[in-house]
Tab-separated table of C-alpha atoms in Angstrom:
chain	number	residue	atom	x	y	z
A	1	MET	CA	47.464	29.007	-24.695
A	2	ASN	CA	46.758	26.532	-27.316
A	3	GLN	CA	48.660	23.999	-28.131
A	4	PRO	CA	49.423	22.165	-31.451
A	5	VAL	CA	47.330	19.145	-32.933
A	6	LYS	CA	49.351	17.016	-32.963
A	7	PRO	CA	48.489	13.961	-35.848
A	8	PRO	CA	47.889	9.669	-34.192
A	9	GLN	CA	50.684	8.571	-34.015
A	10	ASN	CA	49.986	5.189	-35.541
A	11	ASP	CA	48.474	6.533	-38.922
A	12	VAL	CA	49.573	4.943	-41.334
A	13	VAL	CA	50.514	6.520	-45.170
A	14	GLY	CA	49.769	4.786	-47.791
A	15	PRO	CA	48.661	0.906	-48.444
A	16	LYS	CA	49.324	-1.367	-46.046
A	17	ALA	CA	51.606	-4.402	-46.380
A	18	ARG	CA	51.007	-6.851	-49.244
A	19	HIS	CA	48.829	-10.105	-48.601
A	20	LYS	CA	51.343	-12.674	-48.469
A	21	THR	CA	50.103	-15.068	-51.142
A	22	THR	CA	51.141	-18.280	-53.209
A	23	GLN	CA	52.399	-17.344	-56.246
A	24	VAL	CA	51.227	-18.324	-59.626
A	25	MET	CA	52.909	-18.358	-63.392
A	26	VAL	CA	50.168	-18.154	-66.109
A	27	GLY	CA	52.298	-18.575	-69.112
A	28	LYS	CA	55.332	-16.667	-67.760
A	29	VAL	CA	54.185	-13.405	-66.220
A	30	ALA	CA	53.673	-14.103	-62.412
A	31	VAL	CA	50.869	-13.189	-60.156
A	32	GLY	CA	51.440	-12.930	-56.453
A	33	GLY	CA	53.813	-13.575	-54.296
A	34	GLY	CA	54.872	-10.707	-54.292
A	35	ALA	CA	54.999	-9.768	-57.990
A	36	PRO	CA	53.610	-6.552	-59.140
A	37	ILE	CA	50.391	-6.339	-59.276
A	38	VAL	CA	48.795	-7.578	-63.208
A	39	VAL	CA	45.937	-5.882	-65.633
A	40	GLN	CA	43.979	-8.346	-67.224
A	41	SER	CA	40.763	-8.074	-69.664
A	42	MET	CA	38.280	-10.343	-71.248
A	43	THR	CA	37.658	-10.434	-75.033
A	44	ASN	CA	33.678	-9.866	-76.295
A	45	THR	CA	34.403	-11.326	-79.848
A	46	ASP	CA	32.853	-14.687	-80.666
A	47	THR	CA	35.865	-17.045	-80.012
A	48	ALA	CA	35.129	-18.651	-82.966
A	49	ASP	CA	36.017	-15.672	-84.694
A	50	ILE	CA	39.210	-16.910	-85.228
A	51	GLU	CA	40.395	-12.847	-86.606
A	52	GLY	CA	38.090	-11.268	-84.843
A	53	THR	CA	39.587	-12.544	-81.785
A	54	ILE	CA	43.430	-12.586	-82.160
A	55	ALA	CA	42.866	-8.770	-83.801
A	56	GLN	CA	40.819	-8.017	-80.171
A	57	VAL	CA	43.529	-9.997	-77.911
A	58	ALA	CA	46.160	-8.107	-80.332
A	59	ALA	CA	44.578	-4.573	-79.726
A	60	LEU	CA	43.932	-5.504	-75.584
A	61	SER	CA	47.463	-7.201	-75.321
A	62	ARG	CA	48.957	-3.365	-77.167
A	63	ALA	CA	46.385	-1.438	-74.239
A	64	GLY	CA	48.855	-2.861	-71.974
A	65	SER	CA	46.208	-6.459	-70.945
A	66	GLU	CA	48.663	-8.824	-68.854
A	67	LEU	CA	46.300	-11.651	-69.594
A	68	VAL	CA	43.314	-12.140	-71.965
A	69	ARG	CA	40.787	-14.128	-71.084
A	70	ILE	CA	38.382	-15.396	-73.967
A	71	THR	CA	35.137	-17.740	-73.530
A	72	VAL	CA	35.235	-21.337	-73.985
A	73	ASP	CA	31.835	-22.251	-74.646
A	74	ARG	CA	31.179	-24.792	-77.293
A	75	ASP	CA	33.002	-26.603	-80.065
A	76	GLU	CA	33.859	-24.136	-82.706
A	77	ALA	CA	35.233	-21.874	-79.931
A	78	ALA	CA	37.273	-24.495	-79.219
A	79	ALA	CA	38.309	-25.937	-82.355
A	80	ALA	CA	39.252	-21.734	-82.795
A	81	VAL	CA	41.674	-21.612	-79.826
A	82	PRO	CA	45.131	-23.457	-80.764
A	83	HIS	CA	44.590	-21.293	-84.583
A	84	ILE	CA	43.809	-17.873	-82.010
A	85	ARG	CA	47.152	-18.941	-80.180
A	86	ASP	CA	49.234	-19.426	-83.612
A	87	GLY	CA	48.023	-16.517	-85.070
A	88	LEU	CA	48.904	-14.661	-82.627
A	89	ARG	CA	52.773	-15.760	-82.102
A	90	LYS	CA	52.941	-14.759	-85.694
A	91	ARG	CA	52.297	-11.512	-84.898
A	92	GLY	CA	54.938	-11.696	-82.063
A	93	ILE	CA	52.247	-11.390	-79.446
A	94	THR	CA	52.639	-13.572	-76.206
A	95	THR	CA	50.280	-12.440	-73.772
A	96	PRO	CA	48.593	-15.304	-71.613
A	97	LEU	CA	45.386	-16.362	-72.786
A	98	ILE	CA	42.964	-18.293	-70.232
A	99	GLY	CA	39.996	-19.927	-71.391
A	100	ASP	CA	36.764	-19.202	-69.714
A	101	PHE	CA	34.728	-22.407	-69.118
A	102	HIS	CA	30.970	-22.463	-67.800
A	103	TYR	CA	28.906	-25.889	-67.493
A	104	ILE	CA	30.753	-28.254	-69.846
A	105	GLY	CA	34.425	-26.837	-69.903
A	106	HIS	CA	35.092	-30.551	-68.916
A	107	LYS	CA	33.782	-32.136	-72.007
A	108	LEU	CA	35.718	-29.414	-74.582
A	109	LEU	CA	38.896	-29.921	-72.900
A	110	ALA	CA	38.776	-33.477	-72.544
A	111	GLU	CA	37.382	-33.617	-76.781
A	112	TYR	CA	39.806	-30.762	-77.700
A	113	PRO	CA	43.254	-32.073	-76.156
A	114	ALA	CA	45.218	-29.324	-78.641
A	115	CYS	CA	42.841	-26.350	-77.104
A	116	ALA	CA	44.272	-27.498	-73.428
A	117	GLU	CA	47.128	-26.975	-74.266
A	118	ALA	CA	47.464	-23.838	-75.874
A	119	LEU	CA	45.877	-21.553	-73.169
A	120	ASP	CA	47.460	-21.256	-69.880
A	121	LYS	CA	44.991	-20.573	-67.546
A	122	TYR	CA	41.481	-22.044	-67.201
A	123	ARG	CA	38.774	-20.705	-64.921
A	124	ILE	CA	36.019	-22.638	-63.498
A	125	ASN	CA	33.237	-21.401	-61.797
A	126	PRO	CA	32.547	-24.187	-59.281
A	127	GLY	CA	28.732	-22.713	-59.242
A	128	ASN	CA	28.474	-23.924	-62.306
A	129	VAL	CA	30.652	-26.387	-63.201
A	130	GLY	CA	27.887	-29.804	-62.281
A	131	PHE	CA	25.116	-29.829	-60.146
A	132	LYS	CA	24.022	-32.522	-58.011
A	133	ASN	CA	26.650	-35.526	-58.200
A	134	LYS	CA	27.751	-34.771	-61.045
A	135	ARG	CA	29.157	-31.546	-59.583
A	136	ASP	CA	32.760	-33.369	-58.828
A	137	THR	CA	33.436	-35.648	-61.432
A	138	GLN	CA	33.280	-32.712	-64.141
A	139	PHE	CA	35.304	-30.819	-61.751
A	140	ALA	CA	37.410	-32.928	-61.113
A	141	ASP	CA	37.937	-34.198	-64.504
A	142	ILE	CA	39.084	-30.241	-65.498
A	143	ILE	CA	41.549	-30.291	-61.923
A	144	GLU	CA	42.809	-33.753	-63.985
A	145	ILE	CA	43.295	-32.191	-67.024
A	146	ALA	CA	44.968	-28.917	-65.944
A	147	ASN	CA	47.900	-30.841	-63.768
A	148	LYS	CA	48.207	-33.370	-66.877
A	149	ASN	CA	48.605	-30.181	-69.194
A	150	ASP	CA	50.689	-28.175	-65.995
A	151	LYS	CA	48.524	-25.576	-66.601
A	152	PRO	CA	47.339	-22.978	-63.243
A	153	VAL	CA	43.166	-22.542	-62.857
A	154	ARG	CA	40.653	-19.637	-61.658
A	155	ILE	CA	38.560	-20.719	-59.326
A	156	GLY	CA	35.564	-17.498	-59.564
A	157	ALA	CA	32.781	-17.983	-57.638
A	158	ASN	CA	30.283	-15.284	-58.475
A	159	TRP	CA	27.498	-13.855	-57.135
A	160	GLY	CA	24.874	-14.789	-59.461
A	161	SER	CA	25.901	-18.113	-60.147
A	162	LEU	CA	26.576	-19.076	-56.875
A	163	ASP	CA	26.418	-22.774	-55.625
A	164	GLN	CA	22.720	-22.995	-54.506
A	165	GLU	CA	23.251	-25.815	-52.546
A	166	LEU	CA	25.878	-24.531	-50.711
A	167	LEU	CA	23.971	-21.296	-49.528
A	168	THR	CA	20.931	-23.853	-49.395
A	169	LYS	CA	22.666	-25.452	-46.990
A	170	LEU	CA	24.136	-22.319	-45.198
A	171	MET	CA	20.525	-20.746	-45.075
A	172	GLU	CA	19.225	-23.741	-43.177
A	173	GLU	CA	21.932	-23.847	-40.887
A	174	ASN	CA	21.473	-20.176	-39.900
A	175	ALA	CA	17.631	-20.526	-39.765
A	176	ALA	CA	18.302	-22.740	-37.522
A	177	SER	CA	20.759	-20.922	-35.180
A	178	PRO	CA	20.534	-19.182	-31.521
A	179	ASP	CA	22.018	-15.794	-33.429
A	180	PRO	CA	21.305	-16.515	-37.399
A	181	VAL	CA	22.362	-13.253	-39.420
A	182	ASP	CA	20.854	-11.804	-42.412
A	183	ALA	CA	20.787	-13.556	-45.668
A	184	ARG	CA	23.273	-10.979	-47.783
A	185	ALA	CA	25.759	-12.157	-44.466
A	186	VAL	CA	25.027	-15.880	-45.393
A	187	THR	CA	25.526	-15.271	-49.599
A	188	ARG	CA	28.454	-13.917	-48.928
A	189	GLU	CA	29.735	-16.277	-47.224
A	190	ALA	CA	28.358	-18.860	-48.951
A	191	MET	CA	31.142	-17.100	-51.864
A	192	VAL	CA	33.669	-17.431	-49.706
A	193	GLN	CA	33.118	-20.586	-48.609
A	194	SER	CA	32.090	-22.001	-52.267
A	195	ALA	CA	35.638	-20.575	-54.117
A	196	LEU	CA	37.996	-22.193	-49.999
A	197	LEU	CA	36.786	-25.633	-50.490
A	198	SER	CA	36.596	-25.705	-54.376
A	199	ALA	CA	40.288	-24.976	-54.459
A	200	ALA	CA	40.619	-27.636	-51.494
A	201	ARG	CA	39.669	-29.793	-53.850
A	202	ALA	CA	41.686	-29.024	-56.473
A	203	GLN	CA	44.923	-29.893	-53.668
A	204	GLU	CA	43.164	-33.183	-52.849
A	205	LEU	CA	42.977	-34.029	-56.602
A	206	GLY	CA	46.614	-33.395	-56.782
A	207	MET	CA	46.908	-29.418	-58.156
A	208	PRO	CA	49.308	-27.834	-55.586
A	209	LYS	CA	48.765	-24.556	-54.041
A	210	ASN	CA	50.807	-22.517	-56.371
A	211	ARG	CA	48.693	-23.351	-59.609
A	212	MET	CA	45.541	-21.780	-58.551
A	213	ILE	CA	44.206	-18.088	-58.094
A	214	LEU	CA	41.029	-17.700	-56.236
A	215	SER	CA	38.112	-15.049	-56.873
A	216	ALA	CA	34.965	-14.219	-55.310
A	217	LYS	CA	32.941	-11.870	-58.042
A	218	VAL	CA	30.413	-9.229	-56.824
A	219	SER	CA	28.070	-6.634	-57.938
A	220	ALA	CA	27.853	-4.275	-55.457
A	221	VAL	CA	30.952	-2.483	-53.889
A	222	GLN	CA	30.536	-3.327	-49.824
A	223	ASP	CA	29.899	-6.875	-50.393
A	224	LEU	CA	32.637	-7.234	-52.432
A	225	ILE	CA	35.109	-5.680	-50.448
A	226	ALA	CA	33.369	-7.605	-47.308
A	227	VAL	CA	33.869	-11.037	-49.341
A	228	TYR	CA	37.412	-10.700	-50.540
A	229	LYS	CA	38.696	-9.469	-47.122
A	230	GLU	CA	37.465	-12.457	-46.073
A	231	LEU	CA	38.609	-14.909	-48.732
A	232	ALA	CA	42.264	-12.828	-48.060
A	233	ARG	CA	42.128	-13.501	-44.545
A	234	ARG	CA	40.783	-16.967	-44.551
A	235	SER	CA	43.911	-18.017	-47.609
A	236	ASP	CA	46.950	-17.775	-49.096
A	237	TYR	CA	45.595	-18.321	-52.660
A	238	ALA	CA	46.830	-16.063	-55.509
A	239	ILE	CA	43.035	-13.122	-55.530
A	240	HIS	CA	41.866	-12.173	-59.117
A	241	LEU	CA	39.900	-9.034	-58.227
A	242	GLY	CA	36.710	-7.561	-60.052
A	243	LEU	CA	32.950	-5.874	-59.526
A	244	THR	CA	31.248	-8.018	-61.564
A	245	GLU	CA	28.454	-6.745	-63.769
A	246	ALA	CA	29.950	-3.027	-62.546
A	247	GLY	CA	27.954	-0.912	-65.132
A	248	MET	CA	28.634	1.296	-68.943
A	249	GLY	CA	30.637	4.337	-68.795
A	250	SER	CA	31.848	6.850	-65.252
A	251	LYS	CA	29.383	3.953	-63.384
A	252	GLY	CA	31.039	1.364	-63.377
A	253	ILE	CA	34.862	3.377	-63.271
A	254	VAL	CA	33.454	4.626	-59.971
A	255	ALA	CA	32.315	1.040	-58.607
A	256	SER	CA	35.125	-1.083	-59.231
A	257	SER	CA	37.851	1.602	-58.322
A	258	ALA	CA	35.588	2.485	-55.168
A	259	ALA	CA	35.724	-1.192	-54.697
A	260	LEU	CA	39.283	-2.426	-55.722
A	261	GLY	CA	40.602	0.653	-54.426
A	262	ILE	CA	39.968	-0.259	-51.174
A	263	LEU	CA	41.296	-3.973	-51.036
A	264	LEU	CA	44.144	-2.334	-52.462
A	265	GLN	CA	44.407	0.125	-49.632
A	266	ASP	CA	44.321	-2.738	-47.621
A	267	GLY	CA	46.797	-4.999	-48.993
A	268	ILE	CA	43.862	-7.077	-51.357
A	269	GLY	CA	44.985	-8.245	-54.732
A	270	ASP	CA	47.485	-10.070	-56.693
A	271	THR	CA	45.375	-9.250	-60.798
A	272	ILE	CA	42.403	-6.828	-61.339
A	273	ARG	CA	39.861	-6.568	-64.206
A	274	ILE	CA	37.792	-3.800	-64.222
A	275	SER	CA	34.655	-5.363	-65.650
A	276	LEU	CA	33.679	-2.715	-67.835
A	277	THR	CA	30.268	-2.653	-70.242
A	278	PRO	CA	30.818	-0.594	-73.415
A	279	GLU	CA	29.255	1.342	-75.254
A	280	PRO	CA	27.921	0.116	-78.932
A	281	GLY	CA	30.405	-0.300	-80.693
A	282	GLY	CA	33.071	1.155	-78.403
A	283	ASP	CA	36.134	0.641	-77.347
A	284	ARG	CA	37.066	-2.952	-75.726
A	285	THR	CA	40.463	-1.457	-74.451
A	286	LEU	CA	39.223	1.068	-72.028
A	287	GLU	CA	39.252	-1.584	-69.261
A	288	VAL	CA	42.442	-2.022	-69.440
A	289	GLN	CA	43.685	1.966	-69.740
A	290	VAL	CA	40.897	2.510	-65.747
A	291	ALA	CA	42.655	-0.963	-64.324
A	292	GLN	CA	46.531	0.531	-64.959
A	293	GLU	CA	45.106	4.769	-63.914
A	294	LEU	CA	43.757	2.962	-61.143
A	295	LEU	CA	47.106	0.969	-60.194
A	296	GLN	CA	49.693	3.910	-61.562
A	297	THR	CA	47.456	7.297	-59.407
A	298	MET	CA	47.528	4.513	-56.265
A	299	GLY	CA	51.519	4.260	-56.751
A	300	PHE	CA	51.313	0.826	-57.364
A	301	ARG	CA	52.849	0.575	-60.545
A	302	THR	CA	53.563	3.240	-63.586
A	303	PHE	CA	52.206	2.380	-66.514
A	304	VAL	CA	52.400	5.990	-68.917
A	305	PRO	CA	53.263	9.240	-68.387
A	306	LEU	CA	50.683	10.962	-66.368
A	307	VAL	CA	49.771	14.380	-67.994
A	308	ALA	CA	48.205	16.653	-65.578
A	309	ALA	CA	45.299	19.329	-66.735
A	310	CYS	CA	43.096	22.083	-64.537
A	311	PRO	CA	39.727	21.084	-64.730
A	312	GLY	CA	38.405	25.152	-65.871
A	313	CYS	CA	37.127	27.264	-64.730
A	314	GLY	CA	36.059	31.172	-65.833
A	315	ARG	CA	40.002	32.158	-66.435
A	316	THR	CA	39.883	29.271	-68.928
A	317	THR	CA	37.304	30.703	-71.319
A	318	SER	CA	39.454	29.092	-74.652
A	319	THR	CA	39.449	25.293	-74.806
A	320	THR	CA	42.993	25.669	-76.098
A	321	PHE	CA	44.674	24.232	-72.639
A	322	GLN	CA	41.934	21.157	-72.857
A	323	GLU	CA	42.213	20.074	-76.470
A	324	LEU	CA	46.471	20.134	-75.645
A	325	ALA	CA	45.925	17.846	-72.525
A	326	ARG	CA	43.897	15.133	-74.969
A	327	SER	CA	46.152	15.469	-77.666
A	328	ILE	CA	49.537	15.120	-76.166
A	329	GLN	CA	47.383	11.835	-73.550
A	330	ASP	CA	46.441	10.355	-76.568
A	331	PHE	CA	49.505	10.927	-78.346
A	332	ILE	CA	51.282	9.508	-75.426
A	333	ARG	CA	48.758	6.185	-75.102
A	334	GLU	CA	49.612	5.678	-79.024
A	335	GLU	CA	53.436	5.763	-78.519
A	336	MET	CA	53.738	3.952	-75.361
A	337	PRO	CA	53.828	-0.117	-77.565
A	338	SER	CA	57.096	1.068	-79.336
A	339	TRP	CA	58.017	3.993	-76.749
A	340	LYS	CA	58.606	0.738	-74.076
A	341	THR	CA	61.188	-0.556	-76.204
A	342	ARG	CA	63.046	2.546	-77.446
A	343	TYR	CA	63.017	4.698	-73.872
A	344	PRO	CA	63.337	2.673	-71.382
A	345	GLY	CA	62.038	4.473	-67.967
A	346	VAL	CA	59.484	7.152	-69.637
A	347	GLU	CA	56.125	5.859	-68.188
A	348	GLU	CA	57.511	8.324	-64.871
A	349	LEU	CA	57.258	11.016	-66.829
A	350	ASN	CA	54.982	14.124	-65.739
A	351	VAL	CA	53.899	16.722	-68.050
A	352	ALA	CA	51.585	19.519	-66.783
A	353	ILE	CA	48.669	21.156	-68.950
A	354	MET	CA	47.543	24.637	-67.673
A	355	GLY	CA	44.875	26.836	-68.610
A	356	CYS	CA	45.914	30.294	-66.138
A	357	ILE	CA	48.481	32.455	-64.385
A	358	VAL	CA	46.561	31.052	-60.925
A	359	ASN	CA	48.030	27.788	-60.946
A	360	GLY	CA	49.639	27.105	-63.632
A	361	PRO	CA	53.342	27.891	-63.345
A	362	GLY	CA	53.414	26.222	-60.375
A	363	GLU	CA	51.936	23.098	-61.719
A	364	SER	CA	54.101	23.770	-64.275
A	365	LYS	CA	57.399	23.574	-62.063
A	366	HIS	CA	56.617	20.426	-60.362
A	367	ALA	CA	56.038	18.121	-63.802
A	368	ASP	CA	59.318	16.960	-65.873
A	369	ILE	CA	57.886	19.290	-68.722
A	370	GLY	CA	54.894	22.233	-68.279
A	371	ILE	CA	53.182	24.856	-69.669
A	372	SER	CA	50.629	27.485	-68.849
A	373	LEU	CA	48.838	29.098	-71.305
A	374	PRO	CA	47.320	32.404	-71.000
A	375	GLY	CA	44.116	32.776	-69.740
A	376	THR	CA	40.911	35.006	-70.747
A	377	GLY	CA	42.380	38.544	-70.406
A	378	GLU	CA	45.684	37.558	-69.766
A	379	THR	CA	49.187	38.353	-72.164
A	380	PRO	CA	49.048	36.023	-75.318
A	381	ALA	CA	52.574	34.133	-73.578
A	382	ALA	CA	52.794	30.591	-72.551
A	383	PRO	CA	55.911	29.909	-70.681
A	384	VAL	CA	57.050	26.376	-70.940
A	385	PHE	CA	58.744	24.427	-67.888
A	386	VAL	CA	61.661	22.274	-67.523
A	387	ASP	CA	62.447	20.128	-64.792
A	388	GLY	CA	61.789	22.741	-62.599
A	389	LYS	CA	63.148	25.650	-64.312
A	390	LYS	CA	61.596	28.348	-66.739
A	391	PHE	CA	62.780	27.239	-70.447
A	392	ARG	CA	61.286	29.067	-72.966
A	393	THR	CA	58.060	31.201	-73.133
A	394	LEU	CA	55.147	30.637	-76.297
A	395	ARG	CA	53.423	32.754	-78.445
A	396	GLY	CA	51.451	32.587	-81.623
A	397	PRO	CA	49.125	30.302	-83.108
A	398	ASN	CA	51.127	27.425	-83.384
A	399	ILE	CA	51.541	27.240	-79.371
A	400	ALA	CA	50.162	23.620	-79.253
A	401	THR	CA	52.519	22.366	-81.839
A	402	GLU	CA	55.405	24.038	-80.438
A	403	PHE	CA	55.117	22.349	-76.718
A	404	LYS	CA	53.699	18.966	-78.245
A	405	ALA	CA	57.443	18.822	-79.786
A	406	MET	CA	59.438	20.152	-77.172
A	407	VAL	CA	57.720	16.753	-75.078
A	408	ILE	CA	59.061	14.275	-78.088
A	409	ASP	CA	62.356	16.745	-78.166
A	410	TYR	CA	62.545	15.547	-73.642
A	411	ILE	CA	61.666	12.186	-73.935
A	412	ASP	CA	63.670	11.766	-76.376
A	413	GLN	CA	66.494	13.461	-75.871
A	414	ARG	CA	66.330	12.475	-71.732
A	415	TYR	CA	64.730	8.517	-72.211
A	416	GLY	CA	66.554	8.022	-75.239
A	417	SER	CA	70.017	8.983	-75.913
A	418	GLY	CA	70.635	9.284	-72.482
A	419	ALA	CA	71.670	13.468	-73.040
A	420	LYS	CA	71.034	15.683	-70.466
A	421	VAL	CA	67.610	17.510	-71.070
A	422	PRO	CA	68.801	21.430	-71.735
A	423	GLY	CA	67.678	23.085	-68.351
A	424	GLU	CA	68.596	27.376	-68.904
A	425	THR	CA	66.404	30.380	-67.688
A	426	VAL	CA	65.206	31.941	-70.310
A	427	THR	CA	63.196	35.052	-69.969
A	428	ALA	CA	59.645	35.309	-70.634
A	429	ALA	CA	60.519	38.500	-73.553
A	430	GLU	CA	62.324	35.936	-75.792
């Protein structure tokens, strides 16, 4: 007689416990140390364009970016930073600003003390902070300025600008080893060492661990996973996750989600950025939306109400359910900045918009509010379910408009006034 197969008892459903890291305060945003995983992004405006940069930082902030990085690459950019900070504050935007420094960061921070003061964090790339005998001096200059201004730093090694002296040294040691590994493994080790050695040097210069965040960005998914796992294994610094040069469109979204999803599931990562190449003239806030959706679908945080919609098939030749799903989803995202203050907890809302009778009623019952639209050849009626119970049946040409109004009413009653949402059961003939 066949015995039922029992699942392995040591399998754990869900993410591993978060990797324990030292908490860092970036402005008033906590990173690491058990704080919620922080979403961040970066502008692609010319920082010297003060109004353009203010507008993009504001858009990223409204979209949900909790930290925003700006490029500080020359005198004009450094001079603009305090004006950008002040312009944002006048608009009521307090999102911390991070300065991205390469090559001459030590010089810009020293010559523009107002820039050094206005920024909430400095990003340093150990691969291009200086070369040969200048490297340690210029790195030390930045750390000294950060210490003077009580600013945290991100020490961010990058595959494309790796410390070549360190890489050469490790390659030579590997070649002389009786059991050499492949060059890619050596490069991954160089990435980890670059970040850790720089952090150790910063501590020698007086920077405490609670003002340092580390990253080691690469552009290949498997390399990224290997590097960050090793970085986490060997340190307890707060960790910034991101796949560099991820690419454009679906490629960038899939690659970033695959790599970061695995690391997050393993408990690694305190702040994330999805580095997407935008379409020409495209919306920079897409990378914020993708980062939020990754964290929300994995169950780490909630940002916006979820809209479940069926993929469509031969039973759903009408585009009504697609148009309604898009309309509701866009409406929710547009309204979330104001809803956060008016409707506490609204991000927990689940909405279902289904296209036919096969799974429509069942999925709609599982949502807080859901609608099952008529599929091809079905009776032109759309039952609406509220809190698992049939609430009303919509008919006629204004189904989409009426359902959208019902969603708004549900939100107002459940999250606004505190009154209970009516859940009476009505018949389909109503």
